[in-house]
JSON list of C-alpha atoms in Angstrom, two decimals:
[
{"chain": "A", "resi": 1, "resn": "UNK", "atom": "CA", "xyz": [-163.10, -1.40, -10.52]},
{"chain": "A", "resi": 2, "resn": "UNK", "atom": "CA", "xyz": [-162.28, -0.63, -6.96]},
{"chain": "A", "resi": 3, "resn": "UNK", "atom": "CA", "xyz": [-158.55, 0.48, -5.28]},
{"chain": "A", "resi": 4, "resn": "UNK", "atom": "CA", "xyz": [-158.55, -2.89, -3.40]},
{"chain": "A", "resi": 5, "resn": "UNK", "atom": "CA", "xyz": [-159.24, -4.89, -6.37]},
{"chain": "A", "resi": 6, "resn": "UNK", "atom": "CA", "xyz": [-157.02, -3.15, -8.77]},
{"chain": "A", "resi": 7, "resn": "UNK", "atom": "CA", "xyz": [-154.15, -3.85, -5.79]},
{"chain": "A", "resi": 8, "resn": "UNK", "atom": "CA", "xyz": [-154.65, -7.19, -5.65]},
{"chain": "A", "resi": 9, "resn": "UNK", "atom": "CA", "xyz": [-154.95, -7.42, -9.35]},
{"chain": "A", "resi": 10, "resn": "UNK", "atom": "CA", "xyz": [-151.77, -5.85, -9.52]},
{"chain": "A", "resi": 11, "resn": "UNK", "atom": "CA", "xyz": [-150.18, -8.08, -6.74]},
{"chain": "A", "resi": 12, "resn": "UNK", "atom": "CA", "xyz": [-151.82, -11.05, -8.61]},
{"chain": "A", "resi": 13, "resn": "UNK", "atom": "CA", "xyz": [-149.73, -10.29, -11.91]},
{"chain": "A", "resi": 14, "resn": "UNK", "atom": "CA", "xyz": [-146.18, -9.22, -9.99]},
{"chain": "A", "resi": 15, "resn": "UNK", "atom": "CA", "xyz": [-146.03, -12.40, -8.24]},
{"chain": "A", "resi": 16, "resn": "UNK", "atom": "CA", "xyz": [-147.12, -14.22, -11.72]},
{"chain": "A", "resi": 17, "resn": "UNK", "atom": "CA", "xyz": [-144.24, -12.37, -13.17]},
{"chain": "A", "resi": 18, "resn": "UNK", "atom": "CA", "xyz": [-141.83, -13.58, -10.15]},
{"chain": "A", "resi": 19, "resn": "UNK", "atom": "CA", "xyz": [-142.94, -16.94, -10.27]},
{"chain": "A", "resi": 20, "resn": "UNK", "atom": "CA", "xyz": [-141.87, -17.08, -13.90]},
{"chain": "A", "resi": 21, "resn": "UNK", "atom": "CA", "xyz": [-138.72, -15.67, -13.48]},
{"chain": "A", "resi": 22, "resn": "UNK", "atom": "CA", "xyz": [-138.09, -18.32, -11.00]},
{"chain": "A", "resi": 23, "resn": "UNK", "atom": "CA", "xyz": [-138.88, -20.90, -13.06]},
{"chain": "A", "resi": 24, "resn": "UNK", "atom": "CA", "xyz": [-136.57, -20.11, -15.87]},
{"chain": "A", "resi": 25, "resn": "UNK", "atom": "CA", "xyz": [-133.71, -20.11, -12.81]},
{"chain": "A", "resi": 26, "resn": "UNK", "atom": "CA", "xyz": [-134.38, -23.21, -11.44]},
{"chain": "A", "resi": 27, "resn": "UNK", "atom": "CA", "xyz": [-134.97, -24.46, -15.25]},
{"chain": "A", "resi": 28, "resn": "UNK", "atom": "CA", "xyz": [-131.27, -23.12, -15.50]},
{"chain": "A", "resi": 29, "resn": "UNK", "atom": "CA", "xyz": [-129.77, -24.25, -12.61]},
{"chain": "A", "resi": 30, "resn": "UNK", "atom": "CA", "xyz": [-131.28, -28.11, -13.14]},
{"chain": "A", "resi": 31, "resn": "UNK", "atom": "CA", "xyz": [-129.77, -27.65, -16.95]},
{"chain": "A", "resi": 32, "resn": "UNK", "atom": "CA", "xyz": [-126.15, -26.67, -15.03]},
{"chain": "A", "resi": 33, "resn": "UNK", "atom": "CA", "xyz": [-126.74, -29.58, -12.20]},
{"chain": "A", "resi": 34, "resn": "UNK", "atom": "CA", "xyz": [-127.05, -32.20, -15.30]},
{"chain": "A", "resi": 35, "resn": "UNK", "atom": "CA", "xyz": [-124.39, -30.64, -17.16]},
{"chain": "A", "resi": 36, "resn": "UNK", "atom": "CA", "xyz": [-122.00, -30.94, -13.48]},
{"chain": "A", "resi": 37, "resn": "UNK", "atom": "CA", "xyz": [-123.00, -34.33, -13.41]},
{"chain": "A", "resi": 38, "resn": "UNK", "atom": "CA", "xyz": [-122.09, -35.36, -16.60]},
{"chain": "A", "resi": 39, "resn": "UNK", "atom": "CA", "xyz": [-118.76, -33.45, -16.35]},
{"chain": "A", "resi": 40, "resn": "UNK", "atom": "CA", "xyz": [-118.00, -34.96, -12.90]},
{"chain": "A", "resi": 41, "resn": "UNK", "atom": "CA", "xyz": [-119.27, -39.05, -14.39]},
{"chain": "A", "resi": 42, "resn": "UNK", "atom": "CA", "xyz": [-116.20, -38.33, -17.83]},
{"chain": "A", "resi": 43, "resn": "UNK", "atom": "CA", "xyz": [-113.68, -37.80, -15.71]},
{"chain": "A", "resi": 44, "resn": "UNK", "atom": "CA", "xyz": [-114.50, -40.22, -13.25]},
{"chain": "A", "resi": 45, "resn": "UNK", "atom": "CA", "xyz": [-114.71, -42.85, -16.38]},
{"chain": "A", "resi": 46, "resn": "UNK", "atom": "CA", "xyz": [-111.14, -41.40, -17.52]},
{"chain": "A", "resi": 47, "resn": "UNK", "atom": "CA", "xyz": [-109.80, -41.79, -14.40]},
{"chain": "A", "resi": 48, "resn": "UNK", "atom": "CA", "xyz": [-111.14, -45.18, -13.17]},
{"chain": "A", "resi": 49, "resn": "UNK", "atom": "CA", "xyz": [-109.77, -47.31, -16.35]},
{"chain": "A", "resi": 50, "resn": "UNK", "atom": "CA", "xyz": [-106.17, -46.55, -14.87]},
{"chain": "A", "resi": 51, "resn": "UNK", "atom": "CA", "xyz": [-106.58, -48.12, -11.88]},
{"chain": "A", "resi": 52, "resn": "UNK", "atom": "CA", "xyz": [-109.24, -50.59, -13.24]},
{"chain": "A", "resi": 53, "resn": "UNK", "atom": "CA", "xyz": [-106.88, -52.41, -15.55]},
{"chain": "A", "resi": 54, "resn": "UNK", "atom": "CA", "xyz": [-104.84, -52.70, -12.43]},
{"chain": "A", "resi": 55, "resn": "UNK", "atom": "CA", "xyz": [-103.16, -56.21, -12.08]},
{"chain": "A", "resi": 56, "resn": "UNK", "atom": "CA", "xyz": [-101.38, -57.73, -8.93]},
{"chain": "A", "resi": 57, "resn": "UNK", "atom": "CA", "xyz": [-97.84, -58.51, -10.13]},
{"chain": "A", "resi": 58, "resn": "UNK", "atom": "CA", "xyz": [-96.34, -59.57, -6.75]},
{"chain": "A", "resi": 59, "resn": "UNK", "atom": "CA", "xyz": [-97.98, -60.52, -3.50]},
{"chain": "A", "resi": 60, "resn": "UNK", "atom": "CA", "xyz": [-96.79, -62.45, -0.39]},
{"chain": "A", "resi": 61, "resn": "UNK", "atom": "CA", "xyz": [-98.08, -62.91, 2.70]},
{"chain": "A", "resi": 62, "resn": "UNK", "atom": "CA", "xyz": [-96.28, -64.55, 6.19]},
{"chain": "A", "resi": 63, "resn": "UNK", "atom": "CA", "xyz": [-98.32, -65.21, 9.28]},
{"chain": "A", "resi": 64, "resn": "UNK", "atom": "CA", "xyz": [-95.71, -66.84, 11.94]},
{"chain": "A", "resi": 65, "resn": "UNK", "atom": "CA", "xyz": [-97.30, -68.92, 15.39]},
{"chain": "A", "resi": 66, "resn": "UNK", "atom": "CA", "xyz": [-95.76, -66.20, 17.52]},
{"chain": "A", "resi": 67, "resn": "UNK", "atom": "CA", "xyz": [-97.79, -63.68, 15.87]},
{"chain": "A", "resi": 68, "resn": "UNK", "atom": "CA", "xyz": [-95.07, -61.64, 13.83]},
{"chain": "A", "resi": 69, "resn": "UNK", "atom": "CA", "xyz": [-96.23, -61.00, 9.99]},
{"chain": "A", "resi": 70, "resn": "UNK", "atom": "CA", "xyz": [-94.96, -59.68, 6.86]},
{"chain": "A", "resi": 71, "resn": "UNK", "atom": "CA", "xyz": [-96.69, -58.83, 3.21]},
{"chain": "A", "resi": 72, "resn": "UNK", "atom": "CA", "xyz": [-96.18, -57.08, 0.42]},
{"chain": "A", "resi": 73, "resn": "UNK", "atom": "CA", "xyz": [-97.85, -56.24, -2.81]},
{"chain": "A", "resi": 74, "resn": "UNK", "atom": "CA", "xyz": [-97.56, -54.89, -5.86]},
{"chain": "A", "resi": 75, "resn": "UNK", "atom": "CA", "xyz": [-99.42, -53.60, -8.93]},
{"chain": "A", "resi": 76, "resn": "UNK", "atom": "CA", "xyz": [-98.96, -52.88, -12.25]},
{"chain": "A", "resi": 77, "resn": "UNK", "atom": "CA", "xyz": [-100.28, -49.34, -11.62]},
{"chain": "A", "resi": 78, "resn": "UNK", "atom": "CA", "xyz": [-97.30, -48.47, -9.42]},
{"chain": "A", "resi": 79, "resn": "UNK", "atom": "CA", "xyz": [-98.51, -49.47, -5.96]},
{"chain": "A", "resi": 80, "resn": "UNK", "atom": "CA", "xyz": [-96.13, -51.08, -3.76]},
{"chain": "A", "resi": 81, "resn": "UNK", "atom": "CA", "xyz": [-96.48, -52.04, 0.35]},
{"chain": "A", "resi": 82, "resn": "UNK", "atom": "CA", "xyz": [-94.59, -53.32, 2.72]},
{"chain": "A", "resi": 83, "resn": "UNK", "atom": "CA", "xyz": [-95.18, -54.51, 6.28]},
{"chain": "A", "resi": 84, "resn": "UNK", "atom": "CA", "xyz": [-93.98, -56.52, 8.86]},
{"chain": "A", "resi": 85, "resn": "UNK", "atom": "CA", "xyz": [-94.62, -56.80, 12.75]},
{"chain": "A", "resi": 86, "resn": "UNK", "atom": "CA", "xyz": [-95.77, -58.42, 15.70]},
{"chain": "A", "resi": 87, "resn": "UNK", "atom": "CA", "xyz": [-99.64, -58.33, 16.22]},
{"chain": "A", "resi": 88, "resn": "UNK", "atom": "CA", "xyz": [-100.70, -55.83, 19.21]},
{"chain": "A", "resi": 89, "resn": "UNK", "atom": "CA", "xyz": [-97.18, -54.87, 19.81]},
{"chain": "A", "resi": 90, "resn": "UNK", "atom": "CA", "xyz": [-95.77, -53.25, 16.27]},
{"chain": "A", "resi": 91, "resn": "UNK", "atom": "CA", "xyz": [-96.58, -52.79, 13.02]},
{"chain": "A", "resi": 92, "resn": "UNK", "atom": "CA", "xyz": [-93.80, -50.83, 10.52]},
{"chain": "A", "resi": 93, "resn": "UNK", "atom": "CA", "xyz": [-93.65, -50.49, 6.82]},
{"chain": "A", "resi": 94, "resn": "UNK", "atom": "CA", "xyz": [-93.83, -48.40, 3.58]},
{"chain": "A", "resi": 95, "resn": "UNK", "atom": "CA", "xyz": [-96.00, -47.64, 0.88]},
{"chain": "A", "resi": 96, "resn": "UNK", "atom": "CA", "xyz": [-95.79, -46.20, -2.62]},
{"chain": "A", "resi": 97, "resn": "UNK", "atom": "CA", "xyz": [-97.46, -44.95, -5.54]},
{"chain": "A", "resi": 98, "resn": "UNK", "atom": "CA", "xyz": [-97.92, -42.14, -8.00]},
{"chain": "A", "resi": 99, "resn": "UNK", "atom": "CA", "xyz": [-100.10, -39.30, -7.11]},
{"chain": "A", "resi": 100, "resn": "UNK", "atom": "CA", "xyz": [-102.38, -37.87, -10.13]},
{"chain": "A", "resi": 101, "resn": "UNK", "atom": "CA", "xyz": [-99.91, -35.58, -11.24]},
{"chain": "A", "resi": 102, "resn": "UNK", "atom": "CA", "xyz": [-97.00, -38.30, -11.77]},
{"chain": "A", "resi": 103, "resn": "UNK", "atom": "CA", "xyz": [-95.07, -37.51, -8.47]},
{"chain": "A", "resi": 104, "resn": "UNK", "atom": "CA", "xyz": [-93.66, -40.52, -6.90]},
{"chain": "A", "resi": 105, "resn": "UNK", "atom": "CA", "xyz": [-95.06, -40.47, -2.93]},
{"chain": "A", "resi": 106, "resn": "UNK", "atom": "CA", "xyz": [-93.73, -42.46, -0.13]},
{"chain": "A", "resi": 107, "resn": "UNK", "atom": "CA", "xyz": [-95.30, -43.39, 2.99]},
{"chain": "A", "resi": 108, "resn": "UNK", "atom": "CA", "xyz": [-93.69, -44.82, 5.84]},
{"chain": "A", "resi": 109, "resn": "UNK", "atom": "CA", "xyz": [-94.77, -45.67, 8.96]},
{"chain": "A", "resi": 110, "resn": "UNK", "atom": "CA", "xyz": [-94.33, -47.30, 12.82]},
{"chain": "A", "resi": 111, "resn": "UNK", "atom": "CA", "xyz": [-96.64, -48.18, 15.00]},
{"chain": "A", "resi": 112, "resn": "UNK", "atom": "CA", "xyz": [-96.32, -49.22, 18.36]},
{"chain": "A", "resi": 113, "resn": "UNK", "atom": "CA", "xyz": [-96.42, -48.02, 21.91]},
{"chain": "A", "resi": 114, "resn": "UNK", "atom": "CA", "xyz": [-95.28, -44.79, 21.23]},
{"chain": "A", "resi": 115, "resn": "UNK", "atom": "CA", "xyz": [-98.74, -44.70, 18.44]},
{"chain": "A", "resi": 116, "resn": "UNK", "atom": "CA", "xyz": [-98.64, -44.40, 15.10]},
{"chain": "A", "resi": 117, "resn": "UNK", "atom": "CA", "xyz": [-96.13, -42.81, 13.69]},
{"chain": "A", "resi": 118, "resn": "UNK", "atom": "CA", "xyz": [-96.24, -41.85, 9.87]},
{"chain": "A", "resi": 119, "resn": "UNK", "atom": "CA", "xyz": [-93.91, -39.90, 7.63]},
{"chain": "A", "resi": 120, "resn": "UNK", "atom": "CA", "xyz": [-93.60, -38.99, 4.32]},
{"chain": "A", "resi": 121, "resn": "UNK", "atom": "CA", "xyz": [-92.64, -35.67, 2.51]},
{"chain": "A", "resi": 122, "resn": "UNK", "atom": "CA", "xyz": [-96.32, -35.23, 1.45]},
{"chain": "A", "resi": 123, "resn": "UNK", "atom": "CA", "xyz": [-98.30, -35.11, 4.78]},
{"chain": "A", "resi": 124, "resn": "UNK", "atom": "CA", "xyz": [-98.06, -31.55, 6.34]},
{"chain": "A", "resi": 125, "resn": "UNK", "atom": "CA", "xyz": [-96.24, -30.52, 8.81]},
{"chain": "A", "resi": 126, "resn": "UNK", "atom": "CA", "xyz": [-96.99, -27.93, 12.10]},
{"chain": "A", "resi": 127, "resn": "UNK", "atom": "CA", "xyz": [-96.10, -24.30, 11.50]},
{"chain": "A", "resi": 128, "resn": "UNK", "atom": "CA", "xyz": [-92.85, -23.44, 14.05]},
{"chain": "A", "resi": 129, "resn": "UNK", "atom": "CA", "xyz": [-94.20, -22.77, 17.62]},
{"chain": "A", "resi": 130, "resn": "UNK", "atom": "CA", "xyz": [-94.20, -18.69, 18.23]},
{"chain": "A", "resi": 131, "resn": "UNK", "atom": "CA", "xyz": [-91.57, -16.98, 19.98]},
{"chain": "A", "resi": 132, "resn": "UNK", "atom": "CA", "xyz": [-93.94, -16.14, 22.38]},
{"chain": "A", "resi": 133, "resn": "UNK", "atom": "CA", "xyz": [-95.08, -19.30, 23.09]},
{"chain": "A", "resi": 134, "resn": "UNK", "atom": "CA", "xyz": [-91.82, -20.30, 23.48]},
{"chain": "A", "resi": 135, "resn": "UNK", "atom": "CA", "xyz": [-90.76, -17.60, 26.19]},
{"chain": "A", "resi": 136, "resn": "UNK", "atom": "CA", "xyz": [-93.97, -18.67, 27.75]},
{"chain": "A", "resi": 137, "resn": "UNK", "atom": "CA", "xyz": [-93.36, -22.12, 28.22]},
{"chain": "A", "resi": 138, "resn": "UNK", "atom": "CA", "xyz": [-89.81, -21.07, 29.52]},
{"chain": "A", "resi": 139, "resn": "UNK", "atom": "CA", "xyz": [-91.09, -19.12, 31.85]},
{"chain": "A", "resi": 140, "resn": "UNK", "atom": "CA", "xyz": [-93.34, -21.64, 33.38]},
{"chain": "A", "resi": 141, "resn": "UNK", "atom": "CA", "xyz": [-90.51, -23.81, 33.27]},
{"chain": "A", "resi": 142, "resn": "UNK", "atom": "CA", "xyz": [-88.05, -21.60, 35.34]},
{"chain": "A", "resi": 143, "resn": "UNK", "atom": "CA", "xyz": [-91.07, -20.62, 38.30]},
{"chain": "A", "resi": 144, "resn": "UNK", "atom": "CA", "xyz": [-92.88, -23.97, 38.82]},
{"chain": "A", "resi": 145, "resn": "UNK", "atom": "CA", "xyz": [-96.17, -23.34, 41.03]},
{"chain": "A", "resi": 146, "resn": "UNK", "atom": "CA", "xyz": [-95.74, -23.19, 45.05]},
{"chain": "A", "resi": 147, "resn": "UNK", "atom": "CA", "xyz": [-97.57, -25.60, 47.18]},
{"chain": "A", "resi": 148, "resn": "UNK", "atom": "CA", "xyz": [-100.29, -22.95, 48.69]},
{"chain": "A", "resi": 149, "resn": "UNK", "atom": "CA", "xyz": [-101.73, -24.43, 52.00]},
{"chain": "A", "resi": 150, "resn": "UNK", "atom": "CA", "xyz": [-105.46, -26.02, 51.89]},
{"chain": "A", "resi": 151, "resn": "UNK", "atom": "CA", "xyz": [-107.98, -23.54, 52.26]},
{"chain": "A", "resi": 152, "resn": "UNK", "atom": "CA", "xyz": [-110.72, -24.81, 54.53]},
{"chain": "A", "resi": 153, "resn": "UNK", "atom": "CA", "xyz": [-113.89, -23.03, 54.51]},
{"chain": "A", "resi": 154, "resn": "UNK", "atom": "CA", "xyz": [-115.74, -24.20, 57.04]}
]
């Protein structure tokens, strides 16, 4: 048998042996995809039936000729709204349920000219501005720019 075909021989049964070996990975990974999948579809199943079984125990609803509004809602799964405005101009109200873990959270919110404003002691809030941004912006404050005279160039 000659070099060249013992090489390619050789080459022939490595890359047999690699495409095995990558077969039994993938064969792995689809076994862990399913098992994901079936993990992720239990949960959702435990999860869903609490807000499934949700009823409506309270809703009303106001629409006026002038445009203002008001509704609320509730639900026997802890969710409670609020609202009231004028259409275009404002909107303001509040909103409550339970969070997964059993903590009562509370949105409130206003929205009008001045955008929409919400608050509630679960969104996040900004980190404090830097000192040095701070000194900065004083800075620029206390030495506004000078009017430099047009530059013509022709």
């Amino acid at each position: 048998m000659s070099k060249v075909l013992r090489g390619s021989v050789k080459h022939f049964v490595s890359v047999q042996i690699h495409l095995k070996w990558l077969e039994s990975k993938l064969i792995l990974l689809a076994k862990m995809f399913k098992l994901f999948v079936f993990c992720v579809l239990i949960v959702a199943a435990v999860a869903d039936h609490l807000d499934r079984d949700a009823r409506v125990l309270d809703q009303r609803s106001e629409v006026n000729p002038d445009g203002s509004y008001q509704y609320s809602y509730q639900t026997s799964n802890g969710i409670a709204v609020q609202e009231n405005g004028v259409g275009g101009q404002l909107s303001q109200g509040v909103a409550q349920w339970y969070a997964q873990d059993g903590t009562p959270v509370t949105l409130q919110w206003r929205a009008d000219e001045n955008g929409y404003q919400p608050s509630g002691d679960h969104l996040p809030t900004p980190p404090p501005v830097p000192a040095h941004v701070l000194r900065a912006l004083e800075w620029i404050r206390t030495h506004p720019p000078r009017d430099e005279p047009v530059r013509r160039f022709f």
